[in-house]
Amino acid sequence: MPAKGTLLVVEDNADHLELFMDAFTPEYEVVTASEGEECLKIIGERHCDLVILDYYLSSHFSGLDILRRITKSAPGLPVVMVTAYGNEDLAVQAMKFGAKDYIRKTLDNSYIDRIHRHVLEILEAKGADEQPSVRQDVLRFFEEHREDFVTRWLE
């Protein structure tokens, strides 16, 4: 079965990364980064459909710093922020800086199911937004062939 999309998981905890890999592979192509600079490099080099970003990484950038940089360098790229140490203020900040969702990690790992549902919903909505409508197709066709139509009309 072909992958439904490419997920970039930014997580520096090997156990959590393994959970993500188990949850999303082979349904999705999963690319991983363990810190912010690596994440930004991957986004600059290849197509990703969605980023799952841990808030607390061992690097000197927080997840919010990385989120801000992602939204500047790749506007429209959906980001789901996850954290074990979050609170309501952090959730508000994450959403303010462009996260599509903010999910707290749980001890029973049930948060993985919630992320999985949200990834599916976000990618389906993104795919629907990217599907050109008939009107867009017609307008694009006329725009591409504008000179031909004008010439014929003037004749």
Short mmCIF file of N, CA and C in Angstrom, two decimals:
data_model
loop_
_atom_site.label_atom_id
_atom_site.label_comp_id
_atom_site.label_asym_id
_atom_site.label_seq_id
_atom_site.Cartn_x
_atom_site.Cartn_y
_atom_site.Cartn_z
N MET A 1 0.84 -1.19 0.00
CA MET A 1 0.00 0.00 0.00
C MET A 1 0.88 1.25 0.00
N PRO A 2 0.65 2.20 -0.91
CA PRO A 2 1.47 3.40 -0.94
C PRO A 2 1.19 4.27 0.28
N ALA A 3 2.21 5.03 0.68
CA ALA A 3 2.09 5.90 1.85
C ALA A 3 1.07 7.01 1.56
N LYS A 4 0.32 7.38 2.60
CA LYS A 4 -0.67 8.46 2.47
C LYS A 4 -0.02 9.83 2.51
N GLY A 5 1.22 9.89 2.94
CA GLY A 5 1.92 11.16 3.04
C GLY A 5 3.22 10.98 3.79
N THR A 6 3.95 12.08 3.88
CA THR A 6 5.23 12.06 4.57
C THR A 6 5.13 12.86 5.86
N LEU A 7 5.45 12.20 6.96
CA LEU A 7 5.45 12.84 8.27
C LEU A 7 6.88 13.07 8.72
N LEU A 8 7.15 14.24 9.24
CA LEU A 8 8.43 14.52 9.86
C LEU A 8 8.20 14.52 11.37
N VAL A 9 8.84 13.59 12.05
CA VAL A 9 8.71 13.49 13.51
C VAL A 9 9.97 14.05 14.12
N VAL A 10 9.82 15.10 14.94
CA VAL A 10 10.95 15.74 15.61
C VAL A 10 10.87 15.36 17.08
N GLU A 11 11.71 14.42 17.47
CA GLU A 11 11.65 13.84 18.81
C GLU A 11 13.04 13.34 19.18
N ASP A 12 13.53 13.71 20.37
CA ASP A 12 14.87 13.27 20.78
C ASP A 12 14.85 12.11 21.77
N ASN A 13 13.66 11.65 22.15
CA ASN A 13 13.55 10.51 23.05
C ASN A 13 13.34 9.25 22.22
N ALA A 14 14.29 8.31 22.33
CA ALA A 14 14.26 7.11 21.48
C ALA A 14 12.99 6.28 21.70
N ASP A 15 12.51 6.18 22.94
CA ASP A 15 11.30 5.40 23.21
C ASP A 15 10.08 6.03 22.54
N HIS A 16 9.96 7.34 22.64
CA HIS A 16 8.82 8.02 22.02
C HIS A 16 8.92 7.95 20.50
N LEU A 17 10.13 8.08 19.98
CA LEU A 17 10.33 7.97 18.55
C LEU A 17 9.91 6.59 18.05
N GLU A 18 10.23 5.56 18.79
CA GLU A 18 9.82 4.21 18.42
C GLU A 18 8.30 4.07 18.40
N LEU A 19 7.63 4.69 19.38
CA LEU A 19 6.16 4.69 19.39
C LEU A 19 5.60 5.33 18.13
N PHE A 20 6.17 6.46 17.75
CA PHE A 20 5.70 7.15 16.54
C PHE A 20 5.94 6.28 15.30
N MET A 21 7.11 5.68 15.22
CA MET A 21 7.43 4.84 14.07
C MET A 21 6.45 3.66 13.98
N ASP A 22 6.19 3.02 15.11
CA ASP A 22 5.25 1.89 15.13
C ASP A 22 3.84 2.33 14.74
N ALA A 23 3.44 3.52 15.17
CA ALA A 23 2.08 3.99 14.93
C ALA A 23 1.85 4.43 13.48
N PHE A 24 2.88 4.95 12.82
CA PHE A 24 2.66 5.57 11.52
C PHE A 24 3.27 4.83 10.33
N THR A 25 4.17 3.90 10.57
CA THR A 25 4.77 3.14 9.48
C THR A 25 4.01 1.83 9.33
N PRO A 26 3.68 1.34 8.21
CA PRO A 26 3.98 1.77 6.84
C PRO A 26 2.90 2.66 6.22
N GLU A 27 1.89 3.03 6.99
CA GLU A 27 0.81 3.84 6.43
C GLU A 27 1.32 5.17 5.89
N TYR A 28 2.33 5.72 6.56
CA TYR A 28 2.94 6.98 6.16
C TYR A 28 4.44 6.77 6.01
N GLU A 29 5.05 7.59 5.17
CA GLU A 29 6.50 7.64 5.15
C GLU A 29 6.90 8.51 6.33
N VAL A 30 7.74 7.99 7.20
CA VAL A 30 8.13 8.73 8.40
C VAL A 30 9.61 9.10 8.30
N VAL A 31 9.86 10.41 8.40
CA VAL A 31 11.21 10.94 8.42
C VAL A 31 11.42 11.48 9.83
N THR A 32 12.62 11.32 10.38
CA THR A 32 12.83 11.74 11.77
C THR A 32 13.97 12.74 11.88
N ALA A 33 13.85 13.55 12.91
CA ALA A 33 14.90 14.49 13.30
C ALA A 33 14.93 14.51 14.82
N SER A 34 16.11 14.65 15.38
CA SER A 34 16.22 14.65 16.84
C SER A 34 16.41 16.05 17.41
N GLU A 35 16.57 17.04 16.55
CA GLU A 35 16.70 18.42 17.03
C GLU A 35 16.25 19.41 15.97
N GLY A 36 16.13 20.67 16.37
CA GLY A 36 15.52 21.69 15.53
C GLY A 36 16.24 21.99 14.24
N GLU A 37 17.55 22.14 14.28
CA GLU A 37 18.29 22.46 13.06
C GLU A 37 18.15 21.35 12.02
N GLU A 38 18.18 20.11 12.48
CA GLU A 38 18.00 18.97 11.58
C GLU A 38 16.60 19.00 10.97
N CYS A 39 15.62 19.34 11.78
CA CYS A 39 14.23 19.46 11.30
C CYS A 39 14.14 20.50 10.19
N LEU A 40 14.70 21.67 10.42
CA LEU A 40 14.63 22.75 9.44
C LEU A 40 15.38 22.39 8.16
N LYS A 41 16.48 21.68 8.29
CA LYS A 41 17.24 21.24 7.13
C LYS A 41 16.39 20.28 6.29
N ILE A 42 15.73 19.33 6.94
CA ILE A 42 14.89 18.37 6.22
C ILE A 42 13.76 19.09 5.50
N ILE A 43 13.11 20.03 6.17
CA ILE A 43 12.01 20.78 5.55
C ILE A 43 12.50 21.55 4.32
N GLY A 44 13.72 22.06 4.39
CA GLY A 44 14.28 22.78 3.25
C GLY A 44 14.67 21.89 2.09
N GLU A 45 14.91 20.62 2.36
CA GLU A 45 15.42 19.71 1.33
C GLU A 45 14.38 18.79 0.70
N ARG A 46 13.27 18.57 1.39
CA ARG A 46 12.31 17.60 0.86
C ARG A 46 10.89 17.98 1.25
N HIS A 47 9.96 17.36 0.56
CA HIS A 47 8.54 17.60 0.84
C HIS A 47 8.11 16.82 2.09
N CYS A 48 7.44 17.50 2.98
CA CYS A 48 6.80 16.86 4.14
C CYS A 48 5.36 17.34 4.17
N ASP A 49 4.44 16.43 4.52
CA ASP A 49 3.03 16.80 4.58
C ASP A 49 2.61 17.31 5.95
N LEU A 50 3.35 16.91 6.98
CA LEU A 50 2.98 17.28 8.34
C LEU A 50 4.18 17.06 9.25
N VAL A 51 4.30 17.90 10.27
CA VAL A 51 5.37 17.77 11.26
C VAL A 51 4.75 17.46 12.62
N ILE A 52 5.29 16.44 13.27
CA ILE A 52 4.95 16.16 14.66
C ILE A 52 6.16 16.62 15.46
N LEU A 53 5.97 17.64 16.27
CA LEU A 53 7.07 18.34 16.92
C LEU A 53 6.97 18.26 18.44
N ASP A 54 7.99 17.67 19.06
CA ASP A 54 8.06 17.64 20.51
C ASP A 54 8.44 19.02 21.02
N TYR A 55 7.81 19.46 22.09
CA TYR A 55 8.12 20.77 22.64
C TYR A 55 9.49 20.81 23.31
N TYR A 56 9.77 19.80 24.11
CA TYR A 56 11.01 19.82 24.88
C TYR A 56 12.05 18.93 24.21
N LEU A 57 13.01 19.57 23.58
CA LEU A 57 14.11 18.85 22.95
C LEU A 57 15.39 19.20 23.70
N SER A 58 16.39 18.35 23.62
CA SER A 58 17.63 18.59 24.35
C SER A 58 18.48 19.69 23.72
N SER A 59 18.11 20.16 22.53
CA SER A 59 18.86 21.24 21.90
C SER A 59 18.54 22.56 22.58
N HIS A 60 19.23 23.60 22.16
CA HIS A 60 19.02 24.91 22.78
C HIS A 60 17.79 25.65 22.27
N PHE A 61 17.07 25.06 21.32
CA PHE A 61 15.81 25.65 20.85
C PHE A 61 14.63 24.91 21.46
N SER A 62 13.62 25.64 21.87
CA SER A 62 12.40 24.98 22.33
C SER A 62 11.54 24.64 21.11
N GLY A 63 10.54 23.84 21.33
CA GLY A 63 9.62 23.51 20.26
C GLY A 63 8.92 24.74 19.70
N LEU A 64 8.65 25.73 20.56
CA LEU A 64 8.02 26.97 20.07
C LEU A 64 8.95 27.73 19.14
N ASP A 65 10.25 27.77 19.48
CA ASP A 65 11.22 28.42 18.60
C ASP A 65 11.22 27.75 17.23
N ILE A 66 11.24 26.43 17.24
CA ILE A 66 11.26 25.68 15.99
C ILE A 66 9.95 25.88 15.24
N LEU A 67 8.83 25.87 15.96
CA LEU A 67 7.52 26.09 15.34
C LEU A 67 7.50 27.44 14.62
N ARG A 68 8.00 28.49 15.26
CA ARG A 68 8.05 29.81 14.63
C ARG A 68 8.87 29.78 13.35
N ARG A 69 9.99 29.09 13.39
CA ARG A 69 10.86 29.02 12.22
C ARG A 69 10.22 28.19 11.10
N ILE A 70 9.50 27.15 11.48
CA ILE A 70 8.80 26.34 10.46
C ILE A 70 7.73 27.18 9.77
N THR A 71 6.94 27.91 10.54
CA THR A 71 5.86 28.70 9.94
C THR A 71 6.39 29.82 9.06
N LYS A 72 7.62 30.30 9.33
CA LYS A 72 8.23 31.30 8.45
C LYS A 72 8.80 30.67 7.19
N SER A 73 9.47 29.53 7.34
CA SER A 73 10.15 28.94 6.19
C SER A 73 9.21 28.07 5.34
N ALA A 74 8.17 27.54 5.92
CA ALA A 74 7.24 26.67 5.19
C ALA A 74 5.80 26.98 5.59
N PRO A 75 5.31 28.17 5.21
CA PRO A 75 3.94 28.51 5.59
C PRO A 75 2.95 27.47 5.04
N GLY A 76 1.99 27.11 5.84
CA GLY A 76 1.00 26.14 5.40
C GLY A 76 1.34 24.70 5.75
N LEU A 77 2.58 24.46 6.20
CA LEU A 77 2.95 23.11 6.61
C LEU A 77 2.35 22.86 7.98
N PRO A 78 1.43 21.90 8.10
CA PRO A 78 0.78 21.66 9.39
C PRO A 78 1.77 21.08 10.41
N VAL A 79 1.65 21.58 11.64
CA VAL A 79 2.50 21.11 12.74
C VAL A 79 1.60 20.71 13.90
N VAL A 80 1.84 19.51 14.43
CA VAL A 80 1.17 19.05 15.65
C VAL A 80 2.24 19.05 16.73
N MET A 81 2.04 19.86 17.77
CA MET A 81 3.00 19.94 18.86
C MET A 81 2.60 18.95 19.94
N VAL A 82 3.59 18.19 20.44
CA VAL A 82 3.36 17.24 21.53
C VAL A 82 4.33 17.54 22.66
N THR A 83 3.90 17.28 23.88
CA THR A 83 4.77 17.51 25.02
C THR A 83 4.28 16.75 26.24
N ALA A 84 5.21 16.41 27.10
CA ALA A 84 4.87 15.79 28.37
C ALA A 84 4.80 16.83 29.48
N TYR A 85 5.33 18.01 29.21
CA TYR A 85 5.48 19.02 30.26
C TYR A 85 4.61 20.24 30.04
N GLY A 86 3.59 20.13 29.24
CA GLY A 86 2.82 21.29 28.85
C GLY A 86 1.80 21.75 29.86
N ASN A 87 1.27 22.90 29.56
CA ASN A 87 0.19 23.48 30.34
C ASN A 87 -0.68 24.31 29.38
N GLU A 88 -1.71 24.91 29.92
CA GLU A 88 -2.65 25.66 29.10
C GLU A 88 -1.99 26.83 28.39
N ASP A 89 -1.10 27.54 29.08
CA ASP A 89 -0.42 28.68 28.46
C ASP A 89 0.43 28.26 27.26
N LEU A 90 1.12 27.14 27.41
CA LEU A 90 1.94 26.63 26.32
C LEU A 90 1.06 26.22 25.14
N ALA A 91 -0.07 25.63 25.43
CA ALA A 91 -1.00 25.24 24.36
C ALA A 91 -1.48 26.46 23.59
N VAL A 92 -1.81 27.53 24.30
CA VAL A 92 -2.27 28.76 23.66
C VAL A 92 -1.15 29.34 22.80
N GLN A 93 0.07 29.36 23.32
CA GLN A 93 1.20 29.88 22.54
C GLN A 93 1.43 29.05 21.29
N ALA A 94 1.39 27.74 21.42
CA ALA A 94 1.62 26.86 20.27
C ALA A 94 0.59 27.13 19.18
N MET A 95 -0.67 27.25 19.56
CA MET A 95 -1.72 27.51 18.58
C MET A 95 -1.55 28.91 17.98
N LYS A 96 -1.15 29.86 18.80
CA LYS A 96 -0.93 31.23 18.33
C LYS A 96 0.20 31.27 17.29
N PHE A 97 1.22 30.45 17.48
CA PHE A 97 2.36 30.43 16.56
C PHE A 97 2.14 29.51 15.37
N GLY A 98 0.96 28.91 15.26
CA GLY A 98 0.63 28.19 14.04
C GLY A 98 0.45 26.69 14.14
N ALA A 99 0.55 26.11 15.34
CA ALA A 99 0.34 24.67 15.46
C ALA A 99 -1.11 24.33 15.14
N LYS A 100 -1.32 23.24 14.42
CA LYS A 100 -2.67 22.79 14.12
C LYS A 100 -3.31 22.11 15.32
N ASP A 101 -2.46 21.57 16.19
CA ASP A 101 -2.96 20.92 17.39
C ASP A 101 -1.85 20.87 18.42
N TYR A 102 -2.25 20.67 19.65
CA TYR A 102 -1.33 20.59 20.78
C TYR A 102 -1.79 19.39 21.60
N ILE A 103 -0.92 18.41 21.77
CA ILE A 103 -1.32 17.18 22.43
C ILE A 103 -0.34 16.85 23.55
N ARG A 104 -0.89 16.55 24.72
CA ARG A 104 -0.06 16.16 25.86
C ARG A 104 0.21 14.67 25.81
N LYS A 105 1.46 14.31 26.05
CA LYS A 105 1.83 12.90 26.13
C LYS A 105 1.25 12.33 27.41
N THR A 106 0.82 11.08 27.34
CA THR A 106 0.25 10.42 28.51
C THR A 106 1.09 9.19 28.85
N LEU A 107 1.04 8.79 30.10
CA LEU A 107 1.82 7.63 30.54
C LEU A 107 1.39 6.35 29.85
N ASP A 108 0.10 6.24 29.53
CA ASP A 108 -0.40 5.02 28.89
C ASP A 108 -0.23 5.05 27.36
N ASN A 109 0.39 6.10 26.84
CA ASN A 109 0.65 6.27 25.41
C ASN A 109 -0.61 6.37 24.55
N SER A 110 -1.75 6.64 25.17
CA SER A 110 -2.98 6.81 24.40
C SER A 110 -2.93 8.06 23.53
N TYR A 111 -2.01 8.97 23.83
CA TYR A 111 -1.88 10.18 23.02
C TYR A 111 -1.50 9.84 21.57
N ILE A 112 -0.86 8.70 21.36
CA ILE A 112 -0.48 8.29 20.01
C ILE A 112 -1.73 8.10 19.15
N ASP A 113 -2.77 7.49 19.72
CA ASP A 113 -4.02 7.32 18.98
C ASP A 113 -4.64 8.67 18.61
N ARG A 114 -4.58 9.61 19.55
CA ARG A 114 -5.12 10.94 19.29
C ARG A 114 -4.33 11.63 18.18
N ILE A 115 -3.01 11.51 18.22
CA ILE A 115 -2.18 12.10 17.17
C ILE A 115 -2.52 11.45 15.83
N HIS A 116 -2.66 10.14 15.84
CA HIS A 116 -2.97 9.41 14.59
C HIS A 116 -4.27 9.92 13.98
N ARG A 117 -5.29 10.10 14.81
CA ARG A 117 -6.58 10.63 14.30
C ARG A 117 -6.41 12.04 13.74
N HIS A 118 -5.66 12.87 14.45
CA HIS A 118 -5.47 14.24 14.00
C HIS A 118 -4.64 14.31 12.72
N VAL A 119 -3.63 13.47 12.60
CA VAL A 119 -2.83 13.43 11.38
C VAL A 119 -3.73 13.08 10.21
N LEU A 120 -4.55 12.07 10.36
CA LEU A 120 -5.46 11.67 9.30
C LEU A 120 -6.40 12.81 8.92
N GLU A 121 -7.00 13.46 9.92
CA GLU A 121 -7.92 14.57 9.66
C GLU A 121 -7.22 15.74 8.98
N ILE A 122 -6.04 16.10 9.47
CA ILE A 122 -5.31 17.24 8.91
C ILE A 122 -4.90 16.96 7.47
N LEU A 123 -4.37 15.76 7.21
CA LEU A 123 -3.93 15.44 5.85
C LEU A 123 -5.10 15.31 4.89
N GLU A 124 -6.24 14.79 5.36
CA GLU A 124 -7.42 14.72 4.50
C GLU A 124 -7.91 16.12 4.16
N ALA A 125 -7.94 17.01 5.16
CA ALA A 125 -8.36 18.39 4.92
C ALA A 125 -7.38 19.10 4.00
N LYS A 126 -6.10 18.88 4.21
CA LYS A 126 -5.07 19.49 3.37
C LYS A 126 -5.21 18.99 1.94
N GLY A 127 -5.45 17.70 1.77
CA GLY A 127 -5.63 17.13 0.44
C GLY A 127 -6.84 17.70 -0.26
N ALA A 128 -7.92 17.89 0.49
CA ALA A 128 -9.13 18.47 -0.09
C ALA A 128 -8.88 19.91 -0.51
N ASP A 129 -8.12 20.66 0.29
CA ASP A 129 -7.79 22.03 -0.05
C ASP A 129 -6.92 22.10 -1.30
N GLU A 130 -6.08 21.10 -1.50
CA GLU A 130 -5.16 21.12 -2.63
C GLU A 130 -5.81 20.60 -3.91
N GLN A 131 -6.97 19.95 -3.80
CA GLN A 131 -7.65 19.46 -5.00
C GLN A 131 -8.23 20.65 -5.75
N PRO A 132 -7.80 20.85 -6.99
CA PRO A 132 -8.32 22.00 -7.73
C PRO A 132 -9.78 21.79 -8.09
N SER A 133 -10.54 22.83 -7.99
CA SER A 133 -11.94 22.75 -8.38
C SER A 133 -12.03 22.90 -9.90
N VAL A 134 -13.18 22.60 -10.44
CA VAL A 134 -13.39 22.75 -11.88
C VAL A 134 -13.19 24.21 -12.27
N ARG A 135 -13.69 25.09 -11.45
CA ARG A 135 -13.56 26.53 -11.74
C ARG A 135 -12.09 26.92 -11.81
N GLN A 136 -11.29 26.43 -10.88
CA GLN A 136 -9.86 26.74 -10.89
C GLN A 136 -9.19 26.18 -12.14
N ASP A 137 -9.59 24.98 -12.54
CA ASP A 137 -9.03 24.37 -13.75
C ASP A 137 -9.35 25.22 -14.98
N VAL A 138 -10.60 25.67 -15.10
CA VAL A 138 -11.01 26.47 -16.25
C VAL A 138 -10.27 27.80 -16.26
N LEU A 139 -10.19 28.45 -15.09
CA LEU A 139 -9.48 29.72 -15.02
C LEU A 139 -8.00 29.57 -15.36
N ARG A 140 -7.39 28.52 -14.88
CA ARG A 140 -5.97 28.27 -15.18
C ARG A 140 -5.79 28.03 -16.68
N PHE A 141 -6.71 27.27 -17.30
CA PHE A 141 -6.64 27.01 -18.74
C PHE A 141 -6.74 28.32 -19.52
N PHE A 142 -7.71 29.18 -19.17
CA PHE A 142 -7.85 30.45 -19.86
C PHE A 142 -6.62 31.34 -19.65
N GLU A 143 -6.08 31.33 -18.46
CA GLU A 143 -4.89 32.13 -18.19
C GLU A 143 -3.70 31.65 -19.02
N GLU A 144 -3.53 30.34 -19.13
CA GLU A 144 -2.42 29.78 -19.90
C GLU A 144 -2.57 30.03 -21.39
N HIS A 145 -3.81 30.16 -21.86
CA HIS A 145 -4.07 30.34 -23.30
C HIS A 145 -4.67 31.70 -23.62
N ARG A 146 -4.40 32.66 -22.79
CA ARG A 146 -4.99 34.00 -22.92
C ARG A 146 -4.71 34.61 -24.29
N GLU A 147 -3.48 34.57 -24.73
CA GLU A 147 -3.13 35.19 -26.02
C GLU A 147 -3.91 34.57 -27.17
N ASP A 148 -4.04 33.25 -27.16
CA ASP A 148 -4.81 32.59 -28.22
C ASP A 148 -6.26 33.05 -28.23
N PHE A 149 -6.88 33.19 -27.07
CA PHE A 149 -8.27 33.60 -26.99
C PHE A 149 -8.43 35.06 -27.44
N VAL A 150 -7.50 35.90 -27.02
CA VAL A 150 -7.58 37.31 -27.41
C VAL A 150 -7.42 37.44 -28.91
N THR A 151 -6.45 36.73 -29.46
CA THR A 151 -6.22 36.78 -30.91
C THR A 151 -7.45 36.32 -31.67
N ARG A 152 -8.02 35.21 -31.28
CA ARG A 152 -9.22 34.70 -31.95
C ARG A 152 -10.41 35.63 -31.78
N TRP A 153 -10.53 36.22 -30.64
CA TRP A 153 -11.64 37.14 -30.37
C TRP A 153 -11.53 38.38 -31.24
N LEU A 154 -10.29 38.88 -31.41
CA LEU A 154 -10.09 40.07 -32.22
C LEU A 154 -10.30 39.80 -33.71
N GLU A 155 -10.11 38.55 -34.15
CA GLU A 155 -10.32 38.20 -35.56
C GLU A 155 -11.80 38.23 -35.83
#
